[in-house]
Short mmCIF file of C-alpha atoms in Angstrom, two decimals:
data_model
loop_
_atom_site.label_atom_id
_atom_site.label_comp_id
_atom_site.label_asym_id
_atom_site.label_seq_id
_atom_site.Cartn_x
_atom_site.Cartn_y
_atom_site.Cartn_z
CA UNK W 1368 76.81 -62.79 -87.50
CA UNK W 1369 77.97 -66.16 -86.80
CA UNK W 1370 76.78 -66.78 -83.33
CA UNK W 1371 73.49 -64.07 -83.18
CA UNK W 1372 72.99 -65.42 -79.62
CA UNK W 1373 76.55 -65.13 -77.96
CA UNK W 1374 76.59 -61.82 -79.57
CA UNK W 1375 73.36 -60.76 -78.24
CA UNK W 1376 73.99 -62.20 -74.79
CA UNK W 1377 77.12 -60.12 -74.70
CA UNK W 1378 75.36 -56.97 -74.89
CA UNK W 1379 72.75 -58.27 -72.71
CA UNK W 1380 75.42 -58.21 -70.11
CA UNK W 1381 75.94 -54.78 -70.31
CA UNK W 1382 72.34 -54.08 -69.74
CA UNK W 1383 72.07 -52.56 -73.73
CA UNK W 1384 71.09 -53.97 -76.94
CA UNK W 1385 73.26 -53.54 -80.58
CA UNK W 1386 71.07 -50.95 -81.45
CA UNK W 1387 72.04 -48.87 -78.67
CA UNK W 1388 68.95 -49.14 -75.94
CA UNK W 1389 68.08 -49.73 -73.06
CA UNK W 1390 66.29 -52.83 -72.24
CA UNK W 1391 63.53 -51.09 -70.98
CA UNK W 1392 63.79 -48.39 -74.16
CA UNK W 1393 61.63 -48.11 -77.24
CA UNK W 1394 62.02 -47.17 -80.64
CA UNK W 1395 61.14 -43.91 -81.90
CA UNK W 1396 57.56 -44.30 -82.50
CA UNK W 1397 55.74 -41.71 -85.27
CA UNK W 1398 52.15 -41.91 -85.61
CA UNK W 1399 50.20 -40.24 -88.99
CA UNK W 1400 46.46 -40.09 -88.88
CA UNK W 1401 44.07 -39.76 -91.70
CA UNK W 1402 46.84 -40.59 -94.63
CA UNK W 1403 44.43 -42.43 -96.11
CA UNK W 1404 41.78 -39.95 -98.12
CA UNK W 1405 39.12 -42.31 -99.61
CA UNK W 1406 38.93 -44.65 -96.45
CA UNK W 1407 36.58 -43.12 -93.79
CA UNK W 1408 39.67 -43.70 -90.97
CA UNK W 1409 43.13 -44.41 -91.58
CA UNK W 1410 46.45 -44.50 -89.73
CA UNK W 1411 49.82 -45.17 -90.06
CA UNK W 1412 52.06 -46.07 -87.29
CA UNK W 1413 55.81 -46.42 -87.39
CA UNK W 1414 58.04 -48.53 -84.40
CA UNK W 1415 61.62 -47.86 -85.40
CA UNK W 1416 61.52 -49.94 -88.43
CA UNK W 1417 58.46 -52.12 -87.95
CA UNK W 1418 55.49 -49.77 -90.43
CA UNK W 1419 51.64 -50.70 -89.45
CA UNK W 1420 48.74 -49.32 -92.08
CA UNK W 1421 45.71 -49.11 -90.44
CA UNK W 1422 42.53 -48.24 -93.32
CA UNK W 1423 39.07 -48.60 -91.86
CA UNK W 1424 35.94 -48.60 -94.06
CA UNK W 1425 32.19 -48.35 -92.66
CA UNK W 1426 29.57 -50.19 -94.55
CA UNK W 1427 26.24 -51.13 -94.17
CA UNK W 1428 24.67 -54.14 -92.82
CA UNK W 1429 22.17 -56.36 -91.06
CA UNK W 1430 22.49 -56.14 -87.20
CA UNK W 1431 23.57 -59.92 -86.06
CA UNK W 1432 19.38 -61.71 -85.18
CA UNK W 1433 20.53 -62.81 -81.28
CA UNK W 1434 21.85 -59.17 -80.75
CA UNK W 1435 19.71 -56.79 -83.09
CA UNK W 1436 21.27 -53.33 -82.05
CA UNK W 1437 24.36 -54.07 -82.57
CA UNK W 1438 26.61 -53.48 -84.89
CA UNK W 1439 30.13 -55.17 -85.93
CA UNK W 1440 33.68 -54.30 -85.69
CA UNK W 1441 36.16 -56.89 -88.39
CA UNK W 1442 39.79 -56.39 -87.80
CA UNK W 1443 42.15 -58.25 -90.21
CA UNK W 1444 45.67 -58.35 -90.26
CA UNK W 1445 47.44 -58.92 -93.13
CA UNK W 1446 51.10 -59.54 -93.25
CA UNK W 1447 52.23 -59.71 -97.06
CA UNK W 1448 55.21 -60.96 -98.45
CA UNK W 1449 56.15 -57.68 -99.05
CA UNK W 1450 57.00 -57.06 -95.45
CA UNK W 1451 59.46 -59.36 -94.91
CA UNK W 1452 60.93 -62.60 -96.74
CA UNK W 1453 59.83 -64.85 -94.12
CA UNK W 1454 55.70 -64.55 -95.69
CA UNK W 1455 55.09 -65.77 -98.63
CA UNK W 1456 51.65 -65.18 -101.04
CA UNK W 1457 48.31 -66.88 -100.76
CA UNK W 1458 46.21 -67.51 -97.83
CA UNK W 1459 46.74 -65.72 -94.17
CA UNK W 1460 49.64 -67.46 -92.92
CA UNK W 1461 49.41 -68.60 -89.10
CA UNK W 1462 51.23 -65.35 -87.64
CA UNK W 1463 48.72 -63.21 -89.61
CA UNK W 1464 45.82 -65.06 -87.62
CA UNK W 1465 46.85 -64.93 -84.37
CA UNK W 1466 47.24 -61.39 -84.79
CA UNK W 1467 43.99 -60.82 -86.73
CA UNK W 1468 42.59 -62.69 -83.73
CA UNK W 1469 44.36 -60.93 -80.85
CA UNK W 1470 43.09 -57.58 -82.36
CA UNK W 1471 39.57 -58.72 -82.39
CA UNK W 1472 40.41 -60.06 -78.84
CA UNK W 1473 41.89 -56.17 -77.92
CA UNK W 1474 38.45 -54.46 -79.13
CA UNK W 1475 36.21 -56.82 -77.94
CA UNK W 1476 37.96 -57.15 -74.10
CA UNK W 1477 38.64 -53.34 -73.90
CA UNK W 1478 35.08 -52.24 -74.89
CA UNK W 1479 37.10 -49.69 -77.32
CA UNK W 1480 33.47 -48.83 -79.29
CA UNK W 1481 30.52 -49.59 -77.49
CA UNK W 1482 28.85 -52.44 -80.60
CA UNK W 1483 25.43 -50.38 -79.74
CA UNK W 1484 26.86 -46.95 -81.13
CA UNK W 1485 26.87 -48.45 -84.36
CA UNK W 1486 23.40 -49.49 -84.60
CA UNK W 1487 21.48 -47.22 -87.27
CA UNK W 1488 17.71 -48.87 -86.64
CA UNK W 1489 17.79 -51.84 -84.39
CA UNK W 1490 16.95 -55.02 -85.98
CA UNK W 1491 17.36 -53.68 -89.42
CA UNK W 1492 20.45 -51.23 -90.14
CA UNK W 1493 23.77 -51.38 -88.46
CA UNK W 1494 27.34 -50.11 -89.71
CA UNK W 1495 30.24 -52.72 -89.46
CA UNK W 1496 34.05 -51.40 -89.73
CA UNK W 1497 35.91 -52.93 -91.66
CA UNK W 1498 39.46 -52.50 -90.16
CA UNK W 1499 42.23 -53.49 -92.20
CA UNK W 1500 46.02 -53.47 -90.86
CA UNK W 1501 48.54 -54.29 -93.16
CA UNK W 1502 52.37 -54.26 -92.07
CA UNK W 1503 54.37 -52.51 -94.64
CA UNK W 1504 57.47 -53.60 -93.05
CA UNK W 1505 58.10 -55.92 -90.34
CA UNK W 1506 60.63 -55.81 -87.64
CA UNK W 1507 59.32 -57.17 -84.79
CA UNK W 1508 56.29 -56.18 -82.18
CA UNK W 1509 53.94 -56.50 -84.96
CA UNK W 1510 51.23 -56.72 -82.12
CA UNK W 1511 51.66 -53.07 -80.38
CA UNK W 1512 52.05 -51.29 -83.91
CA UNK W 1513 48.45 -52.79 -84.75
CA UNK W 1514 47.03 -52.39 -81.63
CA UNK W 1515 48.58 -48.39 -81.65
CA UNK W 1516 47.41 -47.91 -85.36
CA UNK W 1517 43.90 -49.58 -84.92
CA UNK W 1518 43.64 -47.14 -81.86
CA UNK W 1519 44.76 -44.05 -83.83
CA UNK W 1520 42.40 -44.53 -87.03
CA UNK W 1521 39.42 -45.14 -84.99
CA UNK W 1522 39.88 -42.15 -83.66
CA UNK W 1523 40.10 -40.73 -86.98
CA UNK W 1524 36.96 -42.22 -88.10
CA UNK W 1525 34.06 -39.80 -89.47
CA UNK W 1526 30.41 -41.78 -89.63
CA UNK W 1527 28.24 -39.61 -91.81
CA UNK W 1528 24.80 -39.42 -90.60
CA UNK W 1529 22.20 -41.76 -91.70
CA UNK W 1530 18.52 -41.54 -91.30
CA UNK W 1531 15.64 -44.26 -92.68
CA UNK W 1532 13.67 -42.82 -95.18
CA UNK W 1533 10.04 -44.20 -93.67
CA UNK W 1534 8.45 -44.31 -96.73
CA UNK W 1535 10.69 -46.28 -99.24
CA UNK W 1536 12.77 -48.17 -96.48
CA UNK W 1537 16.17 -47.11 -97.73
CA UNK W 1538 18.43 -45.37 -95.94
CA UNK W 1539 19.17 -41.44 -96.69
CA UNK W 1540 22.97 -41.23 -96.15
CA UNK W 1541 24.04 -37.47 -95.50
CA UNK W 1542 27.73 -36.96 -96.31
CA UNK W 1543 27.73 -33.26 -95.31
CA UNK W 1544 27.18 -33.94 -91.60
CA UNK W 1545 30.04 -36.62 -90.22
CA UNK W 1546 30.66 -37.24 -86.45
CA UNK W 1547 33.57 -38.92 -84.52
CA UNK W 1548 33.33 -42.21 -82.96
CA UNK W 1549 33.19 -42.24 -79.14
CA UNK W 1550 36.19 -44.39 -78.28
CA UNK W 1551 35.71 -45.21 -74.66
CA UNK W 1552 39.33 -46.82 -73.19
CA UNK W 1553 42.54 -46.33 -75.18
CA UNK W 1554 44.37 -49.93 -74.74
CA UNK W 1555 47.89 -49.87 -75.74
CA UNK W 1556 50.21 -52.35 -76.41
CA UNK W 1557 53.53 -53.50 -74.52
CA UNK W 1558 55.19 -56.16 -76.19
CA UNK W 1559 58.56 -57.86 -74.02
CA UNK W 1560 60.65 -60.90 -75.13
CA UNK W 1561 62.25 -63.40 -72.95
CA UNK W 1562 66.02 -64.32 -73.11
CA UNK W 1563 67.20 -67.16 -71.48
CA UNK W 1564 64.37 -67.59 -68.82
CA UNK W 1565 65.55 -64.52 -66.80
CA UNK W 1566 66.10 -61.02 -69.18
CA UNK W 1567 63.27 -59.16 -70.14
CA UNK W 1568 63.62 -56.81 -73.03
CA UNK W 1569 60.97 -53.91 -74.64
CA UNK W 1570 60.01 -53.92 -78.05
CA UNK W 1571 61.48 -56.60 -79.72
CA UNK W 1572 63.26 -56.17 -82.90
CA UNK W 1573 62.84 -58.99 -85.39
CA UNK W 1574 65.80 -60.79 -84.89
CA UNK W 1575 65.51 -60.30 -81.35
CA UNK W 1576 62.26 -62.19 -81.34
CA UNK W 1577 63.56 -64.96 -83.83
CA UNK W 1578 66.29 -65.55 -80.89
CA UNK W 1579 64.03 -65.05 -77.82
CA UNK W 1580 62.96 -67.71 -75.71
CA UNK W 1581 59.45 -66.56 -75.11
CA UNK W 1582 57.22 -63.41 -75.50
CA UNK W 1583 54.99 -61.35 -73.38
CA UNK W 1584 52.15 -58.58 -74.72
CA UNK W 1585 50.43 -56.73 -72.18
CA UNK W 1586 46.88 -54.42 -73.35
CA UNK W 1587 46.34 -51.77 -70.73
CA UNK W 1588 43.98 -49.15 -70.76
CA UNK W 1589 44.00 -45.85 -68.69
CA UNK W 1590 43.10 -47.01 -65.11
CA UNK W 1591 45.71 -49.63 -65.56
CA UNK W 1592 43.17 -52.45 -66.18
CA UNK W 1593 44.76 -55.15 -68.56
CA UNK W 1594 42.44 -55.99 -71.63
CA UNK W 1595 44.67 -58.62 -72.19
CA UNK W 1596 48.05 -60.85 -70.89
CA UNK W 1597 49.18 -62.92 -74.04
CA UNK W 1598 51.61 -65.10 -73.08
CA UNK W 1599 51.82 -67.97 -75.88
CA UNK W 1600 54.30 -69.95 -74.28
CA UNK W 1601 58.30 -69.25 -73.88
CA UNK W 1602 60.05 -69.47 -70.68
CA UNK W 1603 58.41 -69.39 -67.51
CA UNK W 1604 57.94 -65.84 -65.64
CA UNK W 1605 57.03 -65.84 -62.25
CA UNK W 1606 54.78 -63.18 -60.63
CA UNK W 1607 57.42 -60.92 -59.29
CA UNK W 1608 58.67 -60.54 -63.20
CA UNK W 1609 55.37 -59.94 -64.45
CA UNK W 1610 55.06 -57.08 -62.05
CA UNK W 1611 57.62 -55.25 -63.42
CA UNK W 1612 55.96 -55.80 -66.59
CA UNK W 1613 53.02 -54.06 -65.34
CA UNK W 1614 54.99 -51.34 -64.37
CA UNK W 1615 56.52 -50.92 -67.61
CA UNK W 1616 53.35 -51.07 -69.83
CA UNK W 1617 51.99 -48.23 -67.47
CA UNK W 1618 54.53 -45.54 -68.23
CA UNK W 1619 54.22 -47.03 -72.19
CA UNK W 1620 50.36 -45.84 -71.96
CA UNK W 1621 50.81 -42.85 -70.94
CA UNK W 1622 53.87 -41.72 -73.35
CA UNK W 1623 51.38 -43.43 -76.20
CA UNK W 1624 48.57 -41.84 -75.02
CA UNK W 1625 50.64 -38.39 -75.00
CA UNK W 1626 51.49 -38.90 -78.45
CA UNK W 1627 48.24 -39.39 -79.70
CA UNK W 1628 46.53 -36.63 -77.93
CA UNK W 1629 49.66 -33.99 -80.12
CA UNK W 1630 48.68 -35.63 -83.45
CA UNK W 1631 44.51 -35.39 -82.65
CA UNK W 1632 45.02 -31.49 -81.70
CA UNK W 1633 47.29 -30.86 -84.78
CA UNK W 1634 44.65 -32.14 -86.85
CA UNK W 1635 41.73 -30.52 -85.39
CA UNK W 1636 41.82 -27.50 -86.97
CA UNK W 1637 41.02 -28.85 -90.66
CA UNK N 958 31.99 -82.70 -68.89
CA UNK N 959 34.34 -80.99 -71.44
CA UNK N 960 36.52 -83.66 -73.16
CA UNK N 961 39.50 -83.43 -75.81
CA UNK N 962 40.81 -86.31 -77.49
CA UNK N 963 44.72 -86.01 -77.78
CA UNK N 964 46.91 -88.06 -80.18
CA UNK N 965 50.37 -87.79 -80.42
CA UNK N 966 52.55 -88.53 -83.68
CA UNK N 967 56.23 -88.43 -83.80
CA UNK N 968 59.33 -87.93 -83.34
CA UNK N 969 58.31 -88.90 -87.51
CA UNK N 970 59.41 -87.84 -91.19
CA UNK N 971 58.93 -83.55 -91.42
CA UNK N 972 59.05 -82.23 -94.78
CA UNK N 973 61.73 -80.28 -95.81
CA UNK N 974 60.41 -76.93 -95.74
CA UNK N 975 59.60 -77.37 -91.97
CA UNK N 976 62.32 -79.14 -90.95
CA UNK N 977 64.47 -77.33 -88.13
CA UNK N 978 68.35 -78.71 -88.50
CA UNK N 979 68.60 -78.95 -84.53
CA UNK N 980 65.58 -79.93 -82.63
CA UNK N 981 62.06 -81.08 -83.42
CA UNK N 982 59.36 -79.38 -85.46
CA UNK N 983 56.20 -79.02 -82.91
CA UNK N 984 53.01 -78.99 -84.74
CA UNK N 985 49.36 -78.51 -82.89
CA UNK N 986 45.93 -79.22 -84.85
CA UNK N 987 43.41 -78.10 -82.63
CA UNK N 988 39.45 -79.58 -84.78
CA UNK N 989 36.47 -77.95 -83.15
CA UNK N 990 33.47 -79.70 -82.39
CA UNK N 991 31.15 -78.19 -85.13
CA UNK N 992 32.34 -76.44 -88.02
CA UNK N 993 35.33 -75.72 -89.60
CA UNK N 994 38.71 -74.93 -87.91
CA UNK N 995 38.53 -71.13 -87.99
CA UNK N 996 40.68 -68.07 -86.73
CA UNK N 997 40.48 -69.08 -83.41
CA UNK N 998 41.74 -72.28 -84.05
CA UNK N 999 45.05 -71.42 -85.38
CA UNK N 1000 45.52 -68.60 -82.23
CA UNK N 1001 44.81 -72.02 -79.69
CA UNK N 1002 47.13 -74.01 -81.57
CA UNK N 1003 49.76 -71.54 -81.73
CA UNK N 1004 49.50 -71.33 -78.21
CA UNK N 1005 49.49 -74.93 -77.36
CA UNK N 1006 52.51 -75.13 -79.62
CA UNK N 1007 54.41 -72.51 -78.09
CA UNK N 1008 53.74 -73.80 -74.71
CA UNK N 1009 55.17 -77.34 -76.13
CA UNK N 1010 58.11 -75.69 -77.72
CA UNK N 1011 58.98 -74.65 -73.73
CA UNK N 1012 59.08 -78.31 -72.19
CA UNK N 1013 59.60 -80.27 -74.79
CA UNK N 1014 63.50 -81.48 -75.63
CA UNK N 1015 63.61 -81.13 -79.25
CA UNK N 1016 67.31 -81.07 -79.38
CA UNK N 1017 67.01 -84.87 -78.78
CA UNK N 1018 65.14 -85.20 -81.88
CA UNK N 1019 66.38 -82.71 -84.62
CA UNK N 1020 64.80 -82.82 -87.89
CA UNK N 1021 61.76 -84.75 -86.39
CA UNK N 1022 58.35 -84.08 -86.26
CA UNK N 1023 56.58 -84.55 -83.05
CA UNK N 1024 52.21 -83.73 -84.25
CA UNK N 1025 49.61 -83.28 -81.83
CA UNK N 1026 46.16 -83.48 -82.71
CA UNK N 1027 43.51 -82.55 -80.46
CA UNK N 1028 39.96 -83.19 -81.47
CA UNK N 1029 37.20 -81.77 -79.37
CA UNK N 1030 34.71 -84.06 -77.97
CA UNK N 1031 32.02 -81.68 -75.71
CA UNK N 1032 33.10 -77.89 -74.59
CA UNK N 1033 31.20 -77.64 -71.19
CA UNK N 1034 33.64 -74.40 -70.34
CA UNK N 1035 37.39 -74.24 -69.31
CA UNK N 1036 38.22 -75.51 -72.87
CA UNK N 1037 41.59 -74.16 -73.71
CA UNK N 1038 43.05 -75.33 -70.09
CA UNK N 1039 41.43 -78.85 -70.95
CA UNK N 1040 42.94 -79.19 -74.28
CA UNK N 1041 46.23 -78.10 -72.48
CA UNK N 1042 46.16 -81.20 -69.64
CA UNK N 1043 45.53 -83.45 -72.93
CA UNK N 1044 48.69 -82.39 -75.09
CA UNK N 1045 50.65 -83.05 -71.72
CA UNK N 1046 49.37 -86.07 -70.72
CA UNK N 1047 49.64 -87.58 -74.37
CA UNK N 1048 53.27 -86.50 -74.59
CA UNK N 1049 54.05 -88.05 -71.68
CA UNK N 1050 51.90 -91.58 -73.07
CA UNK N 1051 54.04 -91.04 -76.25
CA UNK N 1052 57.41 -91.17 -74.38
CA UNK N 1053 58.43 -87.56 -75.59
CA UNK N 1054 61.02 -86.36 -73.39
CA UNK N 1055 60.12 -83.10 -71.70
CA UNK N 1056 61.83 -81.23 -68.82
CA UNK N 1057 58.80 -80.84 -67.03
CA UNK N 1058 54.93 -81.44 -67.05
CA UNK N 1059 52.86 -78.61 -67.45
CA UNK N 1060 48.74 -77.93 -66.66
CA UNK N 1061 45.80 -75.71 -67.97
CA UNK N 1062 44.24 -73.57 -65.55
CA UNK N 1063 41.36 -71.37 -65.86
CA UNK N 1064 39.91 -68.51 -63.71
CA UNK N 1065 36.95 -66.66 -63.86
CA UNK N 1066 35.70 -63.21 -62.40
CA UNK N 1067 32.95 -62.13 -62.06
CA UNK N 1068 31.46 -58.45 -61.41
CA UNK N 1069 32.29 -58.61 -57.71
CA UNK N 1070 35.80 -59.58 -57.86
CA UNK N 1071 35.07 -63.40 -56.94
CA UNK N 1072 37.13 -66.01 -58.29
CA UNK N 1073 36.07 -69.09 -59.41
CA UNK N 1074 38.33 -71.52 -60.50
CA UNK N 1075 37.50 -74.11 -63.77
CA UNK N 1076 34.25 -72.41 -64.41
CA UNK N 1077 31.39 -73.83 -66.31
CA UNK N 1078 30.40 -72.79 -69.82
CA UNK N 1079 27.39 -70.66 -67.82
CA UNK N 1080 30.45 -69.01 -65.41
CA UNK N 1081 32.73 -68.05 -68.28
CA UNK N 1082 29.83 -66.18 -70.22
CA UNK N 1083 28.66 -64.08 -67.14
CA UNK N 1084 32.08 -63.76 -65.91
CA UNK N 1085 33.81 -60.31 -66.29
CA UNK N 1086 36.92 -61.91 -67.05
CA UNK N 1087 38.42 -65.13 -67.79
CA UNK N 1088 41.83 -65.97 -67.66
CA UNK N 1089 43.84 -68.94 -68.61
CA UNK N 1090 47.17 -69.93 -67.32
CA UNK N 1091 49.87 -72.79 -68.16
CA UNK N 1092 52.12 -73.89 -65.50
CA UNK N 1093 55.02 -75.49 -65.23
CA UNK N 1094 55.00 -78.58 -62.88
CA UNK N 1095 58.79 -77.99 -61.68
CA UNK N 1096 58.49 -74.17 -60.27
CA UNK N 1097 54.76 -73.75 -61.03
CA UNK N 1098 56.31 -70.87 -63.20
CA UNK N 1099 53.84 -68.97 -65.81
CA UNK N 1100 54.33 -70.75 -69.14
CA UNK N 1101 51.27 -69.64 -71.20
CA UNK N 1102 48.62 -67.20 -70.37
CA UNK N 1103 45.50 -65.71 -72.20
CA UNK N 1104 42.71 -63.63 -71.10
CA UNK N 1105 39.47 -62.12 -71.90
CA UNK N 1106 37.58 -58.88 -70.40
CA UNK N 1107 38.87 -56.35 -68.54
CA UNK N 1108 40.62 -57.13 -64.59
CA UNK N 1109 43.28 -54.81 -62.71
CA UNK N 1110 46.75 -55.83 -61.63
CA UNK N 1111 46.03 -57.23 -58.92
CA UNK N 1112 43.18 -59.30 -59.44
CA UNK N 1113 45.88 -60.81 -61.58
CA UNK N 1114 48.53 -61.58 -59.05
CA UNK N 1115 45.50 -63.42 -57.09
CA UNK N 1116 44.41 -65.56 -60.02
CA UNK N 1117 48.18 -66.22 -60.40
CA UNK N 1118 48.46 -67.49 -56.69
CA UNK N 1119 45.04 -69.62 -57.18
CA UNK N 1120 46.27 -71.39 -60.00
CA UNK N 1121 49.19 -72.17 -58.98
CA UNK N 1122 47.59 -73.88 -55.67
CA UNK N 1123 45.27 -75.39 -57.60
CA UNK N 1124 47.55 -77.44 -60.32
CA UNK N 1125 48.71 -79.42 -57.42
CA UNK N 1126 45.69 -81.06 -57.67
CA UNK N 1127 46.16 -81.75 -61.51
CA UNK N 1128 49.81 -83.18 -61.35
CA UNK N 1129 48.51 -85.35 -58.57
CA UNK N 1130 45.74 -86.29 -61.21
CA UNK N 1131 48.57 -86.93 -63.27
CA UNK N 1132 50.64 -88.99 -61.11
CA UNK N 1133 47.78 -91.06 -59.92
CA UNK N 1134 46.50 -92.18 -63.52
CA UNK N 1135 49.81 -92.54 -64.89
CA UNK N 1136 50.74 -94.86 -61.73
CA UNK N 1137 47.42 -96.57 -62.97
CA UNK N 1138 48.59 -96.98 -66.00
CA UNK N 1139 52.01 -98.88 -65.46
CA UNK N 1140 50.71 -100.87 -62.59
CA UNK N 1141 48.29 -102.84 -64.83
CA UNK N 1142 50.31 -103.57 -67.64
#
């Protein structure tokens, strides 16, 4: 297109986008949980075209000294080149580490895993998760795919049971007998972008976000408490427009949360 | 007792690869205190940068590059909203032009729903939640805003309200030491 913006703004006008939603619609969103056969919780989460791997690994280590039975939780989002031409190889790029750190800010705020539950033998055993997201394909709202798929593979997660052998010290790992996580709150994601200091539109697409003005991601979990309001910069929004934010990310929960609770029973029976 | 040292570079040279054919190239360096700039960093500076991107009239300045660099001196709590008044108030020292003047705010609250505003380093830790908001000096509209912990709607709304009453007081602040500044010299 020659003039992306006058395009956009005409369909704007008309209360649609090009792709044929509403401005309060989102894409099809397809979830697939435990894709991932040698990691011990995986997920795979799908926003229209925007693809989110989530591959979580448990290992072993020493609880942190000023917190001893604790254990640790490491997101890390990785946005390859592969995903879209705007990345290119070698270290994290800036977009990859505000949303590596936004993630850690999402489990840490929303008390998702309670740190203590992974503490094996306080002071001297603890399991950290190693949670890797990497986007397969990006087309905008990178933030609620991760926060969707992070959400989904935890709740995939198996921990096998470990007990300290007391007489050598070393820990007697028993694959036969795994349990679930207990995942606490369910934050989800609601990403908006501003256009021209006044429309608000859901789920971005990528070239939506390349020609909004600002953008808005809202964390709630269940009770409609907000984990987090990231806001990093854009267009002013006063408080009567972040209201009807609010209101937005609410019904989002719930049609996330319904999704997720069809994929955990279809998989229950294994 | 927090302090940020702000420097401001530009409109100067940008290097082809970052250079933006019709307004100015914004670029935030945020150095910690101890240590080296980490993860946290970059998510600060992207958010001071985006916040700039707002006010700031790059179209007056295409293929520039306008560099802030922040250094931080003590952290004493409120850090982020700190760094914030510094970008603004060396933009405006720089001669930048911006359509408006914008302020860090930060809010705490704590496990009984009290608010206290600009909290201490000993506030924000046994705080429930902390929550930082930019405003815009014009409309006092919501420019920036990052939180931590868990709070409900509206214990939002009212952190909203009390920030926005309370960055009168920092554009006064501004006006008063910029005044200060011109009358001298």
């Amino acid at each position: 297109t020659v003039e992306p913006l006058e395009y956009y703004r005409r369909f704007l006008k008309e209360n649609c986008r090009p792709d044929g939603r509403e401005l309060g619609e989102f894409r099809t969103t397809t979830v697939n949980i435990g894709s991932i056969s040698t990691a011990d919780g995986s997920a795979l989460v799908k926003l229209g075209n925007t693809t989110v791997i989530c591959g979580i690994k448990a290992e072993f280590a020493a609880p942190p000294a000023d917190a001893p039975d604790k254990g640790y939780v490491v997101p890390n989002v990785d946005l390859p080149p592969l995903c879209s031409s705007r990345f290119r190889s070698g270290p994290p790029g800036e977009e990859a580490q505000v949303a590596s750190q936004f993630i850690a800010d999402v489990i840490e705020n929303s008390q998702i895993i309670q740190k203590e539950d992974l503490c094996i033998s306080p002071g001297k055993l603890a399991w950290v998760l190693y949670c890797d997201l990497i986007c397969l394909d990006y087309d905008g709202n990178i933030l609620d795919a991760c926060t969707f798929a992070l959400l989904a593979a935890l709740k995939n997660v198996q921990l096998p049971e470990v007990t300290i052998n007391e007489e050598t010290a070393l820990a007697d790992v028993n694959f036969k007998k795994k349990s679930y996580l207990n995942i606490r709150t369910h934050p989800v994601a609601t990403s908006f972008a501003v256009f021209d200091d006044t429309l608000l539109i859901v789920d971005p697409t990528g070239e939506e976000e390349h020609l909004a003005t600002g953008t808005l991601t809202i964390v709630m979990d269940e009770e409609g408490k907000l984990c987090c309001l990231h806001k990093p910069g854009g267009s002013g929004l006063t408080g009567a427009k972040l209201q009807d934010c609010m209101s937005r990310a609410v019904t989002r929960h719930k049609e996330v949360k319904k999704l997720m609770d069809e994929v955990i029973k279809s998989m229950k029976p294994k | 007792d927090t302090s940020v040292l702000a420097g401001v570079y530009g409109p100067a040279e940008v290097k082809v690869s970052k250079e933006i054919f019709n307004k100015a190239t914004l670029e935030v360096i945020l150095r910690p205190k101890i240590g080296l700039p980490g993860v946290a960093e970059k998510s600060r500076e992207q958010l001071i940068r985006n916040t700039c991107e707002a006010v700031v009239l790059g179209a007056l300045h295409p293929r520039t590059s306008i560099t802030t660099v922040l250094q931080v001196v003590s952290d004493a709590g409120s850090l982020l909203a700190c760094c914030l008044n510094a970008t603004c108030m060396a933009l405006v020292d720089a001669g930048v032009p911006m359509r408006a003047l914008f302020c860090g705010i930060t809010c705490a609250l704590d496990s009984d729903g009290t608010l206290v505003l600009d909290p201490t380093a000993k506030q924000e830790k046994e705080a429930r939640a902390v929550l930082t908001f930019a405003l815009d000096s014009v409309e006092r509209k919501l420019l920036m805003s990052t939180t931590k912990g868990l709070y409900s709607d509206a214990e939002l709304q009212q952190c909203l309200a009390a920030a926005q009453a309370a960055s009168q007081h920092v554009f006064r602040f501004y006006r008063e030491s910029l005044q200060r500044r011109y009358s001298k010299s």
